[in-house]
Amino acid sequence: MLPTTSFLVAAAGVAFAQLQYTSTATSAVAAARATALTLSPTSNVVGATFDRFVQIFLENTDYSKAIANTNLAYLASQGISLTNYYAITHPSQPNYVAAVGASTNSITGDGFVRIASSVKTIVDKLEPAGISWGIYQEDMPYSGFQGNWKNQVSGADDYVRKHNPLVVYDSITVDANRAAKCKNFTMFTKDLNTNKLPQWMFITPNMTNDGHDTSVTTAGSWARNWLTPLLANPSFNIARTLIILTFDEGTTTGTNQIYAVLLGSAVPTSLRGTTNSTRYTHYSLLKTVERNWGLTAIGTNDAAANAFF
Ligand SMILES: *[C@@H]1O[C@H](CO)[C@@H](O)[C@H](O)[C@H]1NC(C)=O
Ligand SMILES: *[C@@H]1O[C@H](CO)[C@@H](O)[C@H](O)[C@H]1NC(C)=O
Ligand SMILES: *[C@@H]1O[C@H](CO)[C@@H](O)[C@H](O)[C@H]1NC(C)=O
């Protein structure tokens, strides 16, 4: 059942398929959790500069504020700090949507939206090339879930659809095999421990840890505490792993410049602790992936963006 606030983005005359997995009732979630398909395919397609790409988004902080945070400054010192990186727009949702689809697709708000299944994302480039992909969202109650989810004890917002870039696209949700690759952190740990992590992944911590309902202090300490053991874990930071830690957007009053740091084994030792002032945006995430694996652009925004390498 769709929430009554649904705002459907579709070309005139295009009918939407019925979505499943949108009910947020506790019993419906428990039932779906018991049966929902979850998939963790792997691959090893060699890229020009890296073989694994990990994107982690935190929430709503200007560059100046993030770089002043001790933990985020520490992480910046371990990699390449991108000192001229910009989000696309405000508010959150269109930034996530743009980071995987090369366009905001006319989305201007954070409400429940669906993007027509004809609209392409990076998944339509990765799959034909045989590159495995997956989304990991902390506290998403089961793979393929399409609603919002609150902490069942405190009632606080926990996992939100607007921070899950691919679930907004019908080209993902109406395809059971694709929805099954939109997973939670339980699955992340499982995939990590069984060497089932994909080559392309997008990670969002919950509304506490990403700073949305807390502050950059919480987001910074989560990021450092979460990433430090993973950087030392050879199942995560395999040879030629490129990690980007960034934010979805700045605050609405600023220039939308945001913190972004490149980490991982794909960052040459000689470049660790350096800065790079090339202008980048979330479209650079796509351009970097496309250049690395020789994929064609989704649209004009990714085609025109600068790649990290
Ligand atoms: C995460 O997803 C899996 C697979 O759908 C599910 O079995 C598990 O209960 C979920 N974990 C949490 C904490 O909701
Ligand atoms: C987010 O996850 C952390 C553990 O990583 C947990 O302590 C916190 O309660 C979660 N937030 C919500 C709103 O459930
Ligand atoms: C940084 O900037 C230069 C341009 O001065 C660019 O050629 C280089 O590849 C950039 N990227 C990284 C990750 O250092």
GROMACS .gro file of C-alpha atoms and ligand atoms in nm:
model
  351
    1MET     CA    1   0.000   0.000   0.000
    2LEU     CA    2   0.134   0.342  -0.092
    3PRO     CA    3   0.133   0.619   0.165
    4THR     CA    4  -0.130   0.879   0.084
    5THR     CA    5   0.139   1.140   0.040
    6SER     CA    6   0.275   0.955  -0.264
    7PHE     CA    7   0.409   1.179  -0.532
    8LEU     CA    8   0.457   0.979  -0.845
    9VAL     CA    9   0.711   1.095  -1.100
   10ALA     CA   10   0.611   0.944  -1.432
   11ALA     CA   11   0.568   1.043  -1.791
   12ALA     CA   12   0.202   1.104  -1.881
   13GLY     CA   13   0.019   0.780  -1.938
   14VAL     CA   14   0.285   0.561  -1.777
   15ALA     CA   15   0.128   0.330  -1.520
   16PHE     CA   16   0.321   0.229  -1.211
   17ALA     CA   17   0.351  -0.132  -1.112
   18GLN     CA   18   0.217  -0.214  -0.767
   19LEU     CA   19   0.497  -0.198  -0.512
   20GLN     CA   20   0.530  -0.458  -0.243
   21TYR     CA   21   0.723  -0.417   0.080
   22THR     CA   22   0.600  -0.066   0.166
   23SER     CA   23   0.395  -0.155   0.476
   24THR     CA   24   0.551  -0.032   0.798
   25ALA     CA   25   0.313  -0.227   1.026
   26THR     CA   26   0.518  -0.436   1.268
   27SER     CA   27   0.343  -0.761   1.170
   28ALA     CA   28   0.381  -0.697   0.797
   29VAL     CA   29   0.748  -0.619   0.843
   30ALA     CA   30   0.801  -0.936   1.048
   31ALA     CA   31   0.626  -1.145   0.782
   32ALA     CA   32   0.821  -0.991   0.496
   33ARG     CA   33   1.148  -1.022   0.684
   34ALA     CA   34   1.091  -1.396   0.710
   35THR     CA   35   1.048  -1.442   0.336
   36ALA     CA   36   1.205  -1.149   0.147
   37LEU     CA   37   1.468  -1.242  -0.106
   38THR     CA   38   1.820  -1.129  -0.023
   39LEU     CA   39   2.106  -1.170  -0.269
   40SER     CA   40   2.481  -1.118  -0.244
   41PRO     CA   41   2.640  -1.191  -0.579
   42THR     CA   42   3.009  -1.118  -0.623
   43SER     CA   43   3.234  -1.049  -0.921
   44ASN     CA   44   3.590  -0.949  -0.996
   45VAL     CA   45   3.593  -0.715  -1.293
   46VAL     CA   46   3.929  -0.541  -1.298
   47GLY     CA   47   3.909  -0.162  -1.320
   48ALA     CA   48   4.167   0.091  -1.439
   49THR     CA   49   4.236   0.229  -1.089
   50PHE     CA   50   4.028   0.027  -0.842
   51ASP     CA   51   3.834  -0.300  -0.820
   52ARG     CA   52   3.597  -0.205  -0.537
   53PHE     CA   53   3.417   0.126  -0.480
   54VAL     CA   54   3.257   0.209  -0.146
   55GLN     CA   55   3.048   0.526  -0.101
   56ILE     CA   56   2.941   0.637   0.246
   57PHE     CA   57   2.706   0.933   0.295
   58LEU     CA   58   2.665   1.131   0.616
   59GLU     CA   59   2.408   1.411   0.657
   60ASN     CA   60   2.365   1.785   0.635
   61THR     CA   61   2.697   1.947   0.721
   62ASP     CA   62   2.895   2.225   0.554
   63TYR     CA   63   3.254   2.157   0.456
   64SER     CA   64   3.395   2.409   0.705
   65LYS     CA   65   3.214   2.246   0.994
   66ALA     CA   66   3.302   1.889   0.894
   67ILE     CA   67   3.673   1.952   0.840
   68ALA     CA   68   3.688   2.117   1.183
   69ASN     CA   69   3.565   1.795   1.345
   70THR     CA   70   3.854   1.604   1.502
   71ASN     CA   71   3.749   1.261   1.379
   72LEU     CA   72   3.670   1.372   1.025
   73ALA     CA   73   3.997   1.568   1.011
   74TYR     CA   74   4.176   1.252   1.124
   75LEU     CA   75   4.015   1.047   0.845
   76ALA     CA   76   4.103   1.322   0.595
   77SER     CA   77   4.467   1.286   0.705
   78GLN     CA   78   4.455   0.915   0.617
   79GLY     CA   79   4.356   0.973   0.255
   80ILE     CA   80   4.305   1.241  -0.011
   81SER     CA   81   4.092   1.527   0.114
   82LEU     CA   82   3.884   1.673  -0.170
   83THR     CA   83   3.872   2.041  -0.080
   84ASN     CA   84   3.646   2.158  -0.364
   85TYR     CA   85   3.357   1.911  -0.359
   86TYR     CA   86   2.990   2.017  -0.385
   87ALA     CA   87   2.653   1.859  -0.333
   88ILE     CA   88   2.397   1.903  -0.610
   89THR     CA   89   2.095   2.063  -0.444
   90HIS     CA   90   1.873   2.065  -0.134
   91PRO     CA   91   1.716   1.881   0.043
   92SER     CA   92   1.854   1.529   0.097
   93GLN     CA   93   1.661   1.302  -0.135
   94PRO     CA   94   1.751   1.458  -0.472
   95ASN     CA   95   2.120   1.443  -0.375
   96TYR     CA   96   2.101   1.067  -0.316
   97VAL     CA   97   1.895   1.021  -0.632
   98ALA     CA   98   2.146   1.222  -0.836
   99ALA     CA   99   2.444   1.029  -0.699
  100VAL     CA  100   2.320   0.707  -0.862
  101GLY     CA  101   2.112   0.840  -1.152
  102ALA     CA  102   2.309   1.142  -1.283
  103SER     CA  103   2.006   1.367  -1.239
  104THR     CA  104   1.773   1.477  -0.963
  105ASN     CA  105   1.498   1.345  -1.191
  106SER     CA  106   1.283   1.649  -1.102
  107ILE     CA  107   1.266   1.553  -0.735
  108THR     CA  108   1.270   1.859  -0.513
  109GLY     CA  109   1.163   1.723  -0.174
  110ASP     CA  110   1.210   1.447   0.082
  111GLY     CA  111   0.863   1.288   0.051
  112PHE     CA  112   0.772   0.942  -0.080
  113VAL     CA  113   0.849   0.946  -0.452
  114ARG     CA  114   0.887   0.684  -0.721
  115ILE     CA  115   1.089   0.737  -1.034
  116ALA     CA  116   0.950   0.566  -1.345
  117SER     CA  117   1.105   0.230  -1.431
  118SER     CA  118   1.229   0.358  -1.767
  119VAL     CA  119   1.473   0.592  -1.586
  120LYS     CA  120   1.827   0.454  -1.576
  121THR     CA  121   2.075   0.440  -1.290
  122ILE     CA  122   2.434   0.326  -1.254
  123VAL     CA  123   2.296  -0.026  -1.200
  124ASP     CA  124   2.200  -0.033  -1.569
  125LYS     CA  125   2.569   0.027  -1.647
  126LEU     CA  126   2.717  -0.207  -1.385
  127GLU     CA  127   2.502  -0.514  -1.459
  128PRO     CA  128   2.581  -0.552  -1.833
  129ALA     CA  129   2.952  -0.520  -1.743
  130GLY     CA  130   2.917  -0.798  -1.484
  131ILE     CA  131   3.006  -0.570  -1.191
  132SER     CA  132   2.834  -0.672  -0.868
  133TRP     CA  133   2.661  -0.403  -0.662
  134GLY     CA  134   2.479  -0.361  -0.335
  135ILE     CA  135   2.330  -0.105  -0.101
  136TYR     CA  136   2.378  -0.128   0.276
  137GLN     CA  137   2.145   0.079   0.495
  138GLU     CA  138   2.172   0.058   0.870
  139ASP     CA  139   1.851  -0.065   1.036
  140MET     CA  140   1.658  -0.121   0.715
  141PRO     CA  141   1.439  -0.404   0.852
  142TYR     CA  142   1.489  -0.645   0.559
  143SER     CA  143   1.625  -0.656   0.206
  144GLY     CA  144   1.403  -0.476  -0.045
  145PHE     CA  145   1.193  -0.289   0.215
  146GLN     CA  146   1.052   0.030   0.067
  147GLY     CA  147   0.904   0.227   0.355
  148ASN     CA  148   1.053   0.417   0.649
  149TRP     CA  149   1.138   0.242   0.975
  150LYS     CA  150   1.141   0.372   1.330
  151ASN     CA  151   1.332   0.240   1.628
  152GLN     CA  152   1.079  -0.008   1.767
  153VAL     CA  153   1.157   0.084   2.128
  154SER     CA  154   1.210   0.461   2.124
  155GLY     CA  155   0.997   0.546   1.820
  156ALA     CA  156   1.279   0.761   1.680
  157ASP     CA  157   1.334   0.778   1.303
  158ASP     CA  158   1.589   0.512   1.226
  159TYR     CA  159   1.607   0.401   0.860
  160VAL     CA  160   1.460   0.634   0.599
  161ARG     CA  161   1.383   0.572   0.233
  162LYS     CA  162   1.498   0.922   0.131
  163HIS     CA  163   1.858   0.828   0.223
  164ASN     CA  164   1.853   0.507   0.018
  165PRO     CA  165   1.946   0.620  -0.333
  166LEU     CA  166   1.828   0.322  -0.537
  167VAL     CA  167   1.502   0.235  -0.361
  168VAL     CA  168   1.348   0.554  -0.501
  169TYR     CA  169   1.387   0.413  -0.854
  170ASP     CA  170   1.117   0.175  -0.977
  171SER     CA  171   1.378   0.018  -1.205
  172ILE     CA  172   1.520  -0.128  -0.884
  173THR     CA  173   1.210  -0.193  -0.673
  174VAL     CA  174   0.990  -0.365  -0.930
  175ASP     CA  175   1.270  -0.611  -1.005
  176ALA     CA  176   1.288  -0.866  -0.721
  177ASN     CA  177   1.650  -0.955  -0.799
  178ARG     CA  178   1.751  -0.591  -0.773
  179ALA     CA  179   1.544  -0.510  -0.463
  180ALA     CA  180   1.714  -0.808  -0.297
  181LYS     CA  181   2.048  -0.626  -0.321
  182CYS     CA  182   1.923  -0.330  -0.115
  183LYS     CA  183   2.026  -0.464   0.225
  184ASN     CA  184   2.094  -0.366   0.586
  185PHE     CA  185   2.400  -0.364   0.812
  186THR     CA  186   2.326  -0.716   0.939
  187MET     CA  187   2.374  -0.827   0.581
  188PHE     CA  188   2.682  -0.608   0.548
  189THR     CA  189   2.847  -0.791   0.836
  190LYS     CA  190   2.738  -1.125   0.696
  191ASP     CA  191   2.861  -1.040   0.344
  192LEU     CA  192   3.189  -0.911   0.487
  193ASN     CA  193   3.247  -1.225   0.691
  194THR     CA  194   3.164  -1.457   0.401
  195ASN     CA  195   3.359  -1.258   0.140
  196LYS     CA  196   3.038  -1.169  -0.042
  197LEU     CA  197   3.074  -0.791  -0.061
  198PRO     CA  198   3.008  -0.654  -0.410
  199GLN     CA  199   3.240  -0.436  -0.620
  200TRP     CA  200   3.015  -0.127  -0.605
  201MET     CA  201   2.844  -0.035  -0.281
  202PHE     CA  202   2.661   0.255  -0.123
  203ILE     CA  203   2.634   0.278   0.254
  204THR     CA  204   2.411   0.493   0.475
  205PRO     CA  205   2.422   0.475   0.855
  206ASN     CA  206   2.099   0.531   1.047
  207MET     CA  207   1.945   0.867   1.142
  208THR     CA  208   2.150   0.880   1.461
  209ASN     CA  209   2.487   0.782   1.318
  210ASP     CA  210   2.470   0.986   0.998
  211GLY     CA  211   2.427   1.307   1.200
  212HIS     CA  212   2.077   1.382   1.069
  213ASP     CA  213   1.908   1.369   1.407
  214THR     CA  214   2.225   1.434   1.605
  215SER     CA  215   2.524   1.640   1.494
  216VAL     CA  216   2.852   1.626   1.309
  217THR     CA  217   3.010   1.517   1.639
  218THR     CA  218   2.812   1.191   1.634
  219ALA     CA  219   2.859   1.144   1.259
  220GLY     CA  220   3.234   1.203   1.285
  221SER     CA  221   3.283   0.963   1.571
  222TRP     CA  222   3.063   0.699   1.404
  223ALA     CA  223   3.263   0.731   1.081
  224ARG     CA  224   3.600   0.695   1.249
  225ASN     CA  225   3.491   0.410   1.475
  226TRP     CA  226   3.318   0.223   1.195
  227LEU     CA  227   3.586   0.270   0.930
  228THR     CA  228   3.902   0.217   1.134
  229PRO     CA  229   3.864  -0.160   1.180
  230LEU     CA  230   3.735  -0.199   0.824
  231LEU     CA  231   4.040  -0.025   0.679
  232ALA     CA  232   4.250  -0.285   0.860
  233ASN     CA  233   4.025  -0.573   0.749
  234PRO     CA  234   4.159  -0.749   0.436
  235SER     CA  235   3.807  -0.876   0.353
  236PHE     CA  236   3.683  -0.518   0.325
  237ASN     CA  237   3.985  -0.316   0.218
  238ILE     CA  238   4.093  -0.570  -0.042
  239ALA     CA  239   4.363  -0.472  -0.290
  240ARG     CA  240   4.253  -0.173  -0.503
  241THR     CA  241   3.963  -0.059  -0.284
  242LEU     CA  242   3.850   0.304  -0.321
  243ILE     CA  243   3.633   0.444  -0.043
  244ILE     CA  244   3.470   0.786  -0.040
  245LEU     CA  245   3.330   0.927   0.280
  246THR     CA  246   3.117   1.235   0.218
  247PHE     CA  247   2.789   1.410   0.306
  248ASP     CA  248   2.467   1.436   0.109
  249GLU     CA  249   2.455   1.815   0.131
  250GLY     CA  250   2.558   2.121   0.329
  251THR     CA  251   2.320   2.350   0.511
  252THR     CA  252   2.080   2.551   0.299
  253THR     CA  253   2.249   2.883   0.368
  254GLY     CA  254   2.595   2.793   0.238
  255THR     CA  255   2.754   2.718  -0.099
  256ASN     CA  256   2.673   2.346  -0.062
  257GLN     CA  257   3.044   2.269  -0.038
  258ILE     CA  258   3.085   1.943   0.153
  259TYR     CA  259   3.356   1.727   0.306
  260ALA     CA  260   3.479   1.435   0.096
  261VAL     CA  261   3.778   1.211   0.153
  262LEU     CA  262   3.915   0.925  -0.056
  263LEU     CA  263   4.043   0.632   0.151
  264GLY     CA  264   4.136   0.271   0.096
  265SER     CA  265   4.408   0.062  -0.061
  266ALA     CA  266   4.356   0.220  -0.406
  267VAL     CA  267   4.485   0.552  -0.272
  268PRO     CA  268   4.860   0.551  -0.344
  269THR     CA  269   5.070   0.577  -0.028
  270SER     CA  270   5.237   0.891  -0.166
  271LEU     CA  271   4.898   1.066  -0.179
  272ARG     CA  272   4.781   0.981   0.173
  273GLY     CA  273   4.743   1.296   0.377
  274THR     CA  274   4.725   1.519   0.068
  275THR     CA  275   4.450   1.748  -0.056
  276ASN     CA  276   4.307   1.786  -0.405
  277SER     CA  277   4.133   2.107  -0.511
  278THR     CA  278   3.983   1.986  -0.838
  279ARG     CA  279   3.612   2.068  -0.851
  280TYR     CA  280   3.404   1.760  -0.783
  281THR     CA  281   3.034   1.693  -0.722
  282HIS     CA  282   2.819   1.385  -0.656
  283TYR     CA  283   2.818   1.340  -1.034
  284SER     CA  284   3.191   1.270  -0.999
  285LEU     CA  285   3.099   0.947  -0.817
  286LEU     CA  286   2.939   0.824  -1.137
  287LYS     CA  287   3.207   0.960  -1.369
  288THR     CA  288   3.478   0.792  -1.160
  289VAL     CA  289   3.302   0.454  -1.178
  290GLU     CA  290   3.233   0.489  -1.550
  291ARG     CA  291   3.591   0.581  -1.631
  292ASN     CA  292   3.733   0.306  -1.410
  293TRP     CA  293   3.532   0.027  -1.571
  294GLY     CA  294   3.493   0.174  -1.921
  295LEU     CA  295   3.117   0.233  -1.893
  296THR     CA  296   2.920   0.488  -2.094
  297ALA     CA  297   2.758   0.784  -1.918
  298ILE     CA  298   2.399   0.776  -1.794
  299GLY     CA  299   2.339   1.137  -1.903
  300THR     CA  300   2.499   1.475  -1.953
  301ASN     CA  301   2.574   1.551  -1.585
  302ASP     CA  302   2.798   1.251  -1.526
  303ALA     CA  303   2.952   1.289  -1.872
  304ALA     CA  304   3.057   1.646  -1.784
  305ALA     CA  305   3.182   1.576  -1.430
  306ASN     CA  306   3.546   1.539  -1.323
  307ALA     CA  307   3.656   1.189  -1.218
  308PHE     CA  308   3.862   1.143  -0.901
  309PHE     CA  309   4.118   0.940  -1.099
  310LIG     C1  310   1.847  -0.733   0.791
  310LIG     O1  311   1.799  -0.797   0.673
  310LIG     C2  312   1.793  -0.938   0.682
  310LIG     C3  313   1.758  -0.993   0.542
  310LIG     O2  314   1.634  -0.946   0.497
  310LIG     C4  315   1.697  -0.977   0.793
  310LIG     O3  316   1.692  -1.116   0.804
  310LIG     C5  317   1.744  -0.916   0.924
  310LIG     O4  318   1.651  -0.944   1.026
  310LIG     C6  319   1.760  -0.764   0.910
  310LIG     N1  320   1.823  -0.710   1.030
  310LIG     C7  321   1.766  -0.616   1.105
  310LIG     C8  322   1.844  -0.568   1.221
  310LIG     O5  323   1.656  -0.568   1.081
  311LIG     C1  324   2.143   0.369   1.518
  311LIG     O1  325   2.237   0.265   1.538
  311LIG     C2  326   2.305   0.270   1.662
  311LIG     C3  327   2.405   0.156   1.661
  311LIG     O2  328   2.494   0.171   1.551
  311LIG     C4  329   2.205   0.259   1.776
  311LIG     O3  330   2.272   0.274   1.899
  311LIG     C5  331   2.100   0.367   1.762
  311LIG     O4  332   2.000   0.350   1.861
  311LIG     C6  333   2.035   0.360   1.625
  311LIG     N1  334   1.940   0.471   1.609
  311LIG     C7  335   1.809   0.454   1.613
  311LIG     C8  336   1.725   0.577   1.593
  311LIG     O5  337   1.756   0.347   1.632
  312LIG     C1  338   4.372   1.559  -0.820
  312LIG     O1  339   4.394   1.668  -0.903
  312LIG     C2  340   4.461   1.650  -1.025
  312LIG     C3  341   4.455   1.779  -1.104
  312LIG     O2  342   4.544   1.869  -1.047
  312LIG     C4  343   4.412   1.529  -1.100
  312LIG     O3  344   4.477   1.512  -1.221
  312LIG     C5  345   4.426   1.412  -1.008
  312LIG     O4  346   4.406   1.289  -1.072
  312LIG     C6  347   4.334   1.434  -0.894
  312LIG     N1  348   4.291   1.320  -0.820
  312LIG     C7  349   4.338   1.263  -0.710
  312LIG     C8  350   4.254   1.154  -0.655
  312LIG     O5  351   4.440   1.293  -0.655
   0.00000   0.00000   0.00000
